[in-house]
Amino acid sequence: MSERTKGKGPCKNDEMGKPGAAIPFSTLAPGKNLWYNGENPWKGAVFVENIVYGTSVTPEEYNRLRMAVGWYELSPRQARDGLAHTPFVACARVDGVCVAMGRALFDFGYTVYLGDVVVDPAWQGKGIGRRIVENLCQAVLDAADPGDTLMFFLSAARGKEPFYEKLGFEVNPNATAGSGMRKTITKA
């Protein structure tokens, strides 16, 4: 591990959030949030004071969230090792229960892959997924050097493309990029 990346891996304490301060004023300020309606910064705002944002998810929480949205369950080893080798994890907890999470795989050079951004269906539509993506992107940017250009990639679940477009992601193919592609292989 180089000096540049030393100490920039997963953080096991929930330093990103403290109870009662999970949604700071700046998040609801004009021009800073999807909830802002252009007139009154408080009109239509959703206040959920018991959401705590953090950086630690257990393999069991990871699989529970995956299954809650209809994704397949990973083996305990896959979930454990996948999280252990993920440099950046973001999560949201309500009363101690993980209701959303996301992962960012970063080569500490140029390429970032956002994976497993998932919000429990009961908590969707409250801005939690947006905050998870923003927290992941900021964590990666904090690990980069000033002036670095990073390329963030993801594979959106069908129908979720508009969510990511609102966060600045572009649908492929487009004028500069071909279709995203993937291949799934199950080892026999």
PDB file of C-alpha atoms in Angstrom:
ATOM      1  CA  MET A   1       0.000   0.000   0.000  1.00  0.00           C
ATOM      2  CA  SER A   2       1.479   3.357  -1.006  1.00  0.00           C
ATOM      3  CA  GLU A   3       1.681   6.353   1.292  1.00  0.00           C
ATOM      4  CA  ARG A   4      -0.886   8.052  -0.978  1.00  0.00           C
ATOM      5  CA  THR A   5      -3.532   5.380  -0.342  1.00  0.00           C
ATOM      6  CA  LYS A   6      -2.532   4.449   3.206  1.00  0.00           C
ATOM      7  CA  GLY A   7      -5.427   5.043   5.570  1.00  0.00           C
ATOM      8  CA  LYS A   8      -7.908   5.771   2.772  1.00  0.00           C
ATOM      9  CA  GLY A   9      -9.641   2.412   2.766  1.00  0.00           C
ATOM     10  CA  PRO A  10     -12.905   1.486   4.457  1.00  0.00           C
ATOM     11  CA  CYS A  11     -13.645   3.264   7.688  1.00  0.00           C
ATOM     12  CA  LYS A  12     -15.373   1.197  10.350  1.00  0.00           C
ATOM     13  CA  ASN A  13     -16.689   4.040  12.480  1.00  0.00           C
ATOM     14  CA  ASP A  14     -19.798   5.986  11.601  1.00  0.00           C
ATOM     15  CA  GLU A  15     -18.027   9.337  11.420  1.00  0.00           C
ATOM     16  CA  MET A  16     -20.203  10.725   8.604  1.00  0.00           C
ATOM     17  CA  GLY A  17     -23.233  11.211  10.801  1.00  0.00           C
ATOM     18  CA  LYS A  18     -24.334  11.839  14.315  1.00  0.00           C
ATOM     19  CA  PRO A  19     -27.878  11.286  15.624  1.00  0.00           C
ATOM     20  CA  GLY A  20     -30.020  14.397  15.321  1.00  0.00           C
ATOM     21  CA  ALA A  21     -27.669  16.030  12.806  1.00  0.00           C
ATOM     22  CA  ALA A  22     -28.093  13.674   9.880  1.00  0.00           C
ATOM     23  CA  ILE A  23     -29.598  16.234   7.494  1.00  0.00           C
ATOM     24  CA  PRO A  24     -27.725  19.510   8.027  1.00  0.00           C
ATOM     25  CA  PHE A  25     -29.167  22.915   7.146  1.00  0.00           C
ATOM     26  CA  SER A  26     -26.847  23.205   4.124  1.00  0.00           C
ATOM     27  CA  THR A  27     -28.502  20.143   2.589  1.00  0.00           C
ATOM     28  CA  LEU A  28     -31.839  21.952   2.512  1.00  0.00           C
ATOM     29  CA  ALA A  29     -30.495  25.355   1.443  1.00  0.00           C
ATOM     30  CA  PRO A  30     -31.647  26.876  -1.881  1.00  0.00           C
ATOM     31  CA  GLY A  31     -30.051  25.277  -4.910  1.00  0.00           C
ATOM     32  CA  LYS A  32     -28.460  22.478  -2.901  1.00  0.00           C
ATOM     33  CA  ASN A  33     -31.220  19.884  -2.778  1.00  0.00           C
ATOM     34  CA  LEU A  34     -33.905  18.285  -4.936  1.00  0.00           C
ATOM     35  CA  TRP A  35     -36.443  19.157  -2.249  1.00  0.00           C
ATOM     36  CA  TYR A  36     -35.998  22.888  -2.807  1.00  0.00           C
ATOM     37  CA  ASN A  37     -39.027  24.236  -4.687  1.00  0.00           C
ATOM     38  CA  GLY A  38     -37.586  27.588  -5.816  1.00  0.00           C
ATOM     39  CA  GLU A  39     -39.607  29.716  -3.390  1.00  0.00           C
ATOM     40  CA  ASN A  40     -39.493  28.693   0.238  1.00  0.00           C
ATOM     41  CA  PRO A  41     -36.523  26.494   1.206  1.00  0.00           C
ATOM     42  CA  TRP A  42     -38.636  24.755   3.871  1.00  0.00           C
ATOM     43  CA  LYS A  43     -41.837  24.145   1.866  1.00  0.00           C
ATOM     44  CA  GLY A  44     -42.075  20.481   0.941  1.00  0.00           C
ATOM     45  CA  ALA A  45     -38.870  19.570   2.778  1.00  0.00           C
ATOM     46  CA  VAL A  46     -38.803  16.082   4.241  1.00  0.00           C
ATOM     47  CA  PHE A  47     -37.347  15.971   7.732  1.00  0.00           C
ATOM     48  CA  VAL A  48     -36.291  12.600   9.037  1.00  0.00           C
ATOM     49  CA  GLU A  49     -34.141  13.428  12.015  1.00  0.00           C
ATOM     50  CA  ASN A  50     -33.301   9.874  12.962  1.00  0.00           C
ATOM     51  CA  ILE A  51     -31.324   9.097   9.779  1.00  0.00           C
ATOM     52  CA  VAL A  52     -27.633   8.642  10.492  1.00  0.00           C
ATOM     53  CA  TYR A  53     -25.198   8.392   7.583  1.00  0.00           C
ATOM     54  CA  GLY A  54     -22.138   6.242   8.073  1.00  0.00           C
ATOM     55  CA  THR A  55     -19.527   4.036   6.445  1.00  0.00           C
ATOM     56  CA  SER A  56     -20.034   0.570   7.910  1.00  0.00           C
ATOM     57  CA  VAL A  57     -22.303  -2.227   6.649  1.00  0.00           C
ATOM     58  CA  THR A  58     -22.345  -5.877   7.721  1.00  0.00           C
ATOM     59  CA  PRO A  59     -22.547  -8.693   5.146  1.00  0.00           C
ATOM     60  CA  GLU A  60     -25.987  -9.579   6.532  1.00  0.00           C
ATOM     61  CA  GLU A  61     -27.249  -5.991   6.070  1.00  0.00           C
ATOM     62  CA  TYR A  62     -25.787  -5.942   2.571  1.00  0.00           C
ATOM     63  CA  ASN A  63     -27.676  -9.099   1.570  1.00  0.00           C
ATOM     64  CA  ARG A  64     -30.900  -8.005   3.293  1.00  0.00           C
ATOM     65  CA  LEU A  65     -30.955  -4.773   1.279  1.00  0.00           C
ATOM     66  CA  ARG A  66     -30.110  -6.603  -1.965  1.00  0.00           C
ATOM     67  CA  MET A  67     -33.002  -9.000  -1.451  1.00  0.00           C
ATOM     68  CA  ALA A  68     -35.390  -6.189  -0.426  1.00  0.00           C
ATOM     69  CA  VAL A  69     -35.144  -4.761  -3.955  1.00  0.00           C
ATOM     70  CA  GLY A  70     -35.319  -8.127  -5.721  1.00  0.00           C
ATOM     71  CA  TRP A  71     -31.608  -8.742  -6.313  1.00  0.00           C
ATOM     72  CA  TYR A  72     -30.167 -12.181  -5.679  1.00  0.00           C
ATOM     73  CA  GLU A  73     -28.536 -13.117  -2.379  1.00  0.00           C
ATOM     74  CA  LEU A  74     -24.756 -13.335  -2.326  1.00  0.00           C
ATOM     75  CA  SER A  75     -23.061 -16.170  -0.483  1.00  0.00           C
ATOM     76  CA  PRO A  76     -21.831 -15.144   2.972  1.00  0.00           C
ATOM     77  CA  ARG A  77     -18.236 -15.265   1.670  1.00  0.00           C
ATOM     78  CA  GLN A  78     -19.041 -13.090  -1.366  1.00  0.00           C
ATOM     79  CA  ALA A  79     -20.801 -10.487   0.777  1.00  0.00           C
ATOM     80  CA  ARG A  80     -18.034 -10.464   3.410  1.00  0.00           C
ATOM     81  CA  ASP A  81     -15.129 -10.329   0.945  1.00  0.00           C
ATOM     82  CA  GLY A  82     -16.876  -7.884  -1.359  1.00  0.00           C
ATOM     83  CA  LEU A  83     -17.288  -5.412   1.502  1.00  0.00           C
ATOM     84  CA  ALA A  84     -13.766  -6.069   2.810  1.00  0.00           C
ATOM     85  CA  HIS A  85     -12.266  -5.161  -0.577  1.00  0.00           C
ATOM     86  CA  THR A  86     -14.399  -2.063  -1.125  1.00  0.00           C
ATOM     87  CA  PRO A  87     -12.458   1.128  -0.403  1.00  0.00           C
ATOM     88  CA  PHE A  88     -15.562   3.271   0.199  1.00  0.00           C
ATOM     89  CA  VAL A  89     -18.922   2.299   1.694  1.00  0.00           C
ATOM     90  CA  ALA A  90     -21.772   4.637   2.570  1.00  0.00           C
ATOM     91  CA  CYS A  91     -24.894   3.721   4.483  1.00  0.00           C
ATOM     92  CA  ALA A  92     -27.954   5.228   6.106  1.00  0.00           C
ATOM     93  CA  ARG A  93     -29.396   3.956   9.362  1.00  0.00           C
ATOM     94  CA  VAL A  94     -32.717   4.612  11.039  1.00  0.00           C
ATOM     95  CA  ASP A  95     -32.869   3.606  14.689  1.00  0.00           C
ATOM     96  CA  GLY A  96     -29.742   1.503  14.106  1.00  0.00           C
ATOM     97  CA  VAL A  97     -31.200  -0.384  11.122  1.00  0.00           C
ATOM     98  CA  CYS A  98     -29.367  -0.076   7.789  1.00  0.00           C
ATOM     99  CA  VAL A  99     -31.975   1.187   5.269  1.00  0.00           C
ATOM    100  CA  ALA A 100     -29.632   2.113   2.408  1.00  0.00           C
ATOM    101  CA  MET A 101     -26.078   1.583   1.226  1.00  0.00           C
ATOM    102  CA  GLY A 102     -23.705   1.978  -1.668  1.00  0.00           C
ATOM    103  CA  ARG A 103     -20.141   1.006  -2.561  1.00  0.00           C
ATOM    104  CA  ALA A 104     -17.398   2.754  -4.550  1.00  0.00           C
ATOM    105  CA  LEU A 105     -14.513   0.781  -6.010  1.00  0.00           C
ATOM    106  CA  PHE A 106     -11.622   3.159  -6.779  1.00  0.00           C
ATOM    107  CA  ASP A 107      -8.244   2.338  -8.311  1.00  0.00           C
ATOM    108  CA  PHE A 108      -6.823   5.522  -6.698  1.00  0.00           C
ATOM    109  CA  GLY A 109      -5.896   6.699 -10.159  1.00  0.00           C
ATOM    110  CA  TYR A 110      -8.767   7.522 -12.486  1.00  0.00           C
ATOM    111  CA  THR A 111     -11.498   4.875 -12.473  1.00  0.00           C
ATOM    112  CA  VAL A 112     -14.376   4.660  -9.980  1.00  0.00           C
ATOM    113  CA  TYR A 113     -17.211   2.152 -10.101  1.00  0.00           C
ATOM    114  CA  LEU A 114     -20.322   2.812  -8.037  1.00  0.00           C
ATOM    115  CA  GLY A 115     -21.996  -0.450  -7.152  1.00  0.00           C
ATOM    116  CA  ASP A 116     -24.857  -1.743  -5.083  1.00  0.00           C
ATOM    117  CA  VAL A 117     -26.529   1.613  -4.467  1.00  0.00           C
ATOM    118  CA  VAL A 118     -29.657   0.266  -2.837  1.00  0.00           C
ATOM    119  CA  VAL A 119     -32.394   1.782  -0.685  1.00  0.00           C
ATOM    120  CA  ASP A 120     -34.986  -0.300   1.126  1.00  0.00           C
ATOM    121  CA  PRO A 121     -38.278   0.261  -0.754  1.00  0.00           C
ATOM    122  CA  ALA A 122     -39.935   1.606   2.419  1.00  0.00           C
ATOM    123  CA  TRP A 123     -37.338   4.409   2.488  1.00  0.00           C
ATOM    124  CA  GLN A 124     -37.156   5.287  -1.210  1.00  0.00           C
ATOM    125  CA  GLY A 125     -38.165   8.767  -2.359  1.00  0.00           C
ATOM    126  CA  LYS A 126     -36.804  10.524   0.742  1.00  0.00           C
ATOM    127  CA  GLY A 127     -33.469  11.703  -0.695  1.00  0.00           C
ATOM    128  CA  ILE A 128     -31.494   8.933   1.014  1.00  0.00           C
ATOM    129  CA  GLY A 129     -30.178   7.362  -2.192  1.00  0.00           C
ATOM    130  CA  ARG A 130     -29.067  10.763  -3.430  1.00  0.00           C
ATOM    131  CA  ARG A 131     -27.166  11.352  -0.204  1.00  0.00           C
ATOM    132  CA  ILE A 132     -25.532   7.901  -0.433  1.00  0.00           C
ATOM    133  CA  VAL A 133     -24.259   8.652  -3.960  1.00  0.00           C
ATOM    134  CA  GLU A 134     -23.115  12.144  -2.943  1.00  0.00           C
ATOM    135  CA  ASN A 135     -21.271  10.758   0.097  1.00  0.00           C
ATOM    136  CA  LEU A 136     -19.530   8.108  -2.020  1.00  0.00           C
ATOM    137  CA  CYS A 137     -18.502  10.600  -4.696  1.00  0.00           C
ATOM    138  CA  GLN A 138     -17.190  13.021  -2.068  1.00  0.00           C
ATOM    139  CA  ALA A 139     -15.218  10.297  -0.274  1.00  0.00           C
ATOM    140  CA  VAL A 140     -13.516   9.357  -3.547  1.00  0.00           C
ATOM    141  CA  LEU A 141     -12.820  13.002  -4.407  1.00  0.00           C
ATOM    142  CA  ASP A 142     -11.308  13.488  -0.942  1.00  0.00           C
ATOM    143  CA  ALA A 143      -8.889  10.634  -1.713  1.00  0.00           C
ATOM    144  CA  ALA A 144      -7.860  12.121  -5.089  1.00  0.00           C
ATOM    145  CA  ASP A 145      -5.231  14.776  -5.673  1.00  0.00           C
ATOM    146  CA  PRO A 146      -6.188  18.341  -6.620  1.00  0.00           C
ATOM    147  CA  GLY A 147      -6.617  18.590 -10.378  1.00  0.00           C
ATOM    148  CA  ASP A 148      -7.298  14.860 -10.848  1.00  0.00           C
ATOM    149  CA  THR A 149     -10.056  13.982 -13.315  1.00  0.00           C
ATOM    150  CA  LEU A 150     -11.988  10.888 -12.307  1.00  0.00           C
ATOM    151  CA  MET A 151     -14.385   8.782 -14.357  1.00  0.00           C
ATOM    152  CA  PHE A 152     -17.337   7.412 -12.380  1.00  0.00           C
ATOM    153  CA  PHE A 153     -19.079   4.367 -13.862  1.00  0.00           C
ATOM    154  CA  LEU A 154     -22.181   2.477 -12.763  1.00  0.00           C
ATOM    155  CA  SER A 155     -24.763   0.058 -14.032  1.00  0.00           C
ATOM    156  CA  ALA A 156     -28.201   1.408 -13.141  1.00  0.00           C
ATOM    157  CA  ALA A 157     -31.039  -0.990 -12.438  1.00  0.00           C
ATOM    158  CA  ARG A 158     -33.656  -0.808 -15.193  1.00  0.00           C
ATOM    159  CA  GLY A 159     -35.873   2.217 -14.676  1.00  0.00           C
ATOM    160  CA  LYS A 160     -33.461   3.927 -12.260  1.00  0.00           C
ATOM    161  CA  GLU A 161     -31.578   5.880 -14.960  1.00  0.00           C
ATOM    162  CA  PRO A 162     -33.472   9.165 -14.259  1.00  0.00           C
ATOM    163  CA  PHE A 163     -32.316   9.042 -10.622  1.00  0.00           C
ATOM    164  CA  TYR A 164     -28.672   8.981 -11.726  1.00  0.00           C
ATOM    165  CA  GLU A 165     -29.213  11.552 -14.478  1.00  0.00           C
ATOM    166  CA  LYS A 166     -30.377  14.020 -11.810  1.00  0.00           C
ATOM    167  CA  LEU A 167     -27.002  13.470 -10.145  1.00  0.00           C
ATOM    168  CA  GLY A 168     -25.062  14.297 -13.328  1.00  0.00           C
ATOM    169  CA  PHE A 169     -24.541  10.826 -14.808  1.00  0.00           C
ATOM    170  CA  GLU A 170     -25.055  10.330 -18.547  1.00  0.00           C
ATOM    171  CA  VAL A 171     -26.936   7.457 -20.143  1.00  0.00           C
ATOM    172  CA  ASN A 172     -24.898   5.383 -22.609  1.00  0.00           C
ATOM    173  CA  PRO A 173     -24.706   5.201 -25.514  1.00  0.00           C
ATOM    174  CA  ASN A 174     -24.306   8.894 -26.161  1.00  0.00           C
ATOM    175  CA  ALA A 175     -22.220  11.168 -28.403  1.00  0.00           C
ATOM    176  CA  THR A 176     -18.936  10.197 -26.729  1.00  0.00           C
ATOM    177  CA  ALA A 177     -19.507   6.720 -25.263  1.00  0.00           C
ATOM    178  CA  GLY A 178     -20.853   3.432 -26.502  1.00  0.00           C
ATOM    179  CA  SER A 179     -23.206   1.158 -24.645  1.00  0.00           C
ATOM    180  CA  GLY A 180     -22.173  -0.062 -21.239  1.00  0.00           C
ATOM    181  CA  MET A 181     -21.567  -3.785 -21.289  1.00  0.00           C
ATOM    182  CA  ARG A 182     -21.271  -6.570 -18.761  1.00  0.00           C
ATOM    183  CA  LYS A 183     -20.709 -10.281 -18.559  1.00  0.00           C
ATOM    184  CA  THR A 184     -21.815 -12.501 -15.679  1.00  0.00           C
ATOM    185  CA  ILE A 185     -19.997 -15.790 -15.115  1.00  0.00           C
ATOM    186  CA  THR A 186     -20.856 -18.393 -12.488  1.00  0.00           C
ATOM    187  CA  LYS A 187     -17.891 -20.566 -11.533  1.00  0.00           C
ATOM    188  CA  ALA A 188     -18.756 -24.262 -11.688  1.00  0.00           C
TER     189      ALA A 188
END
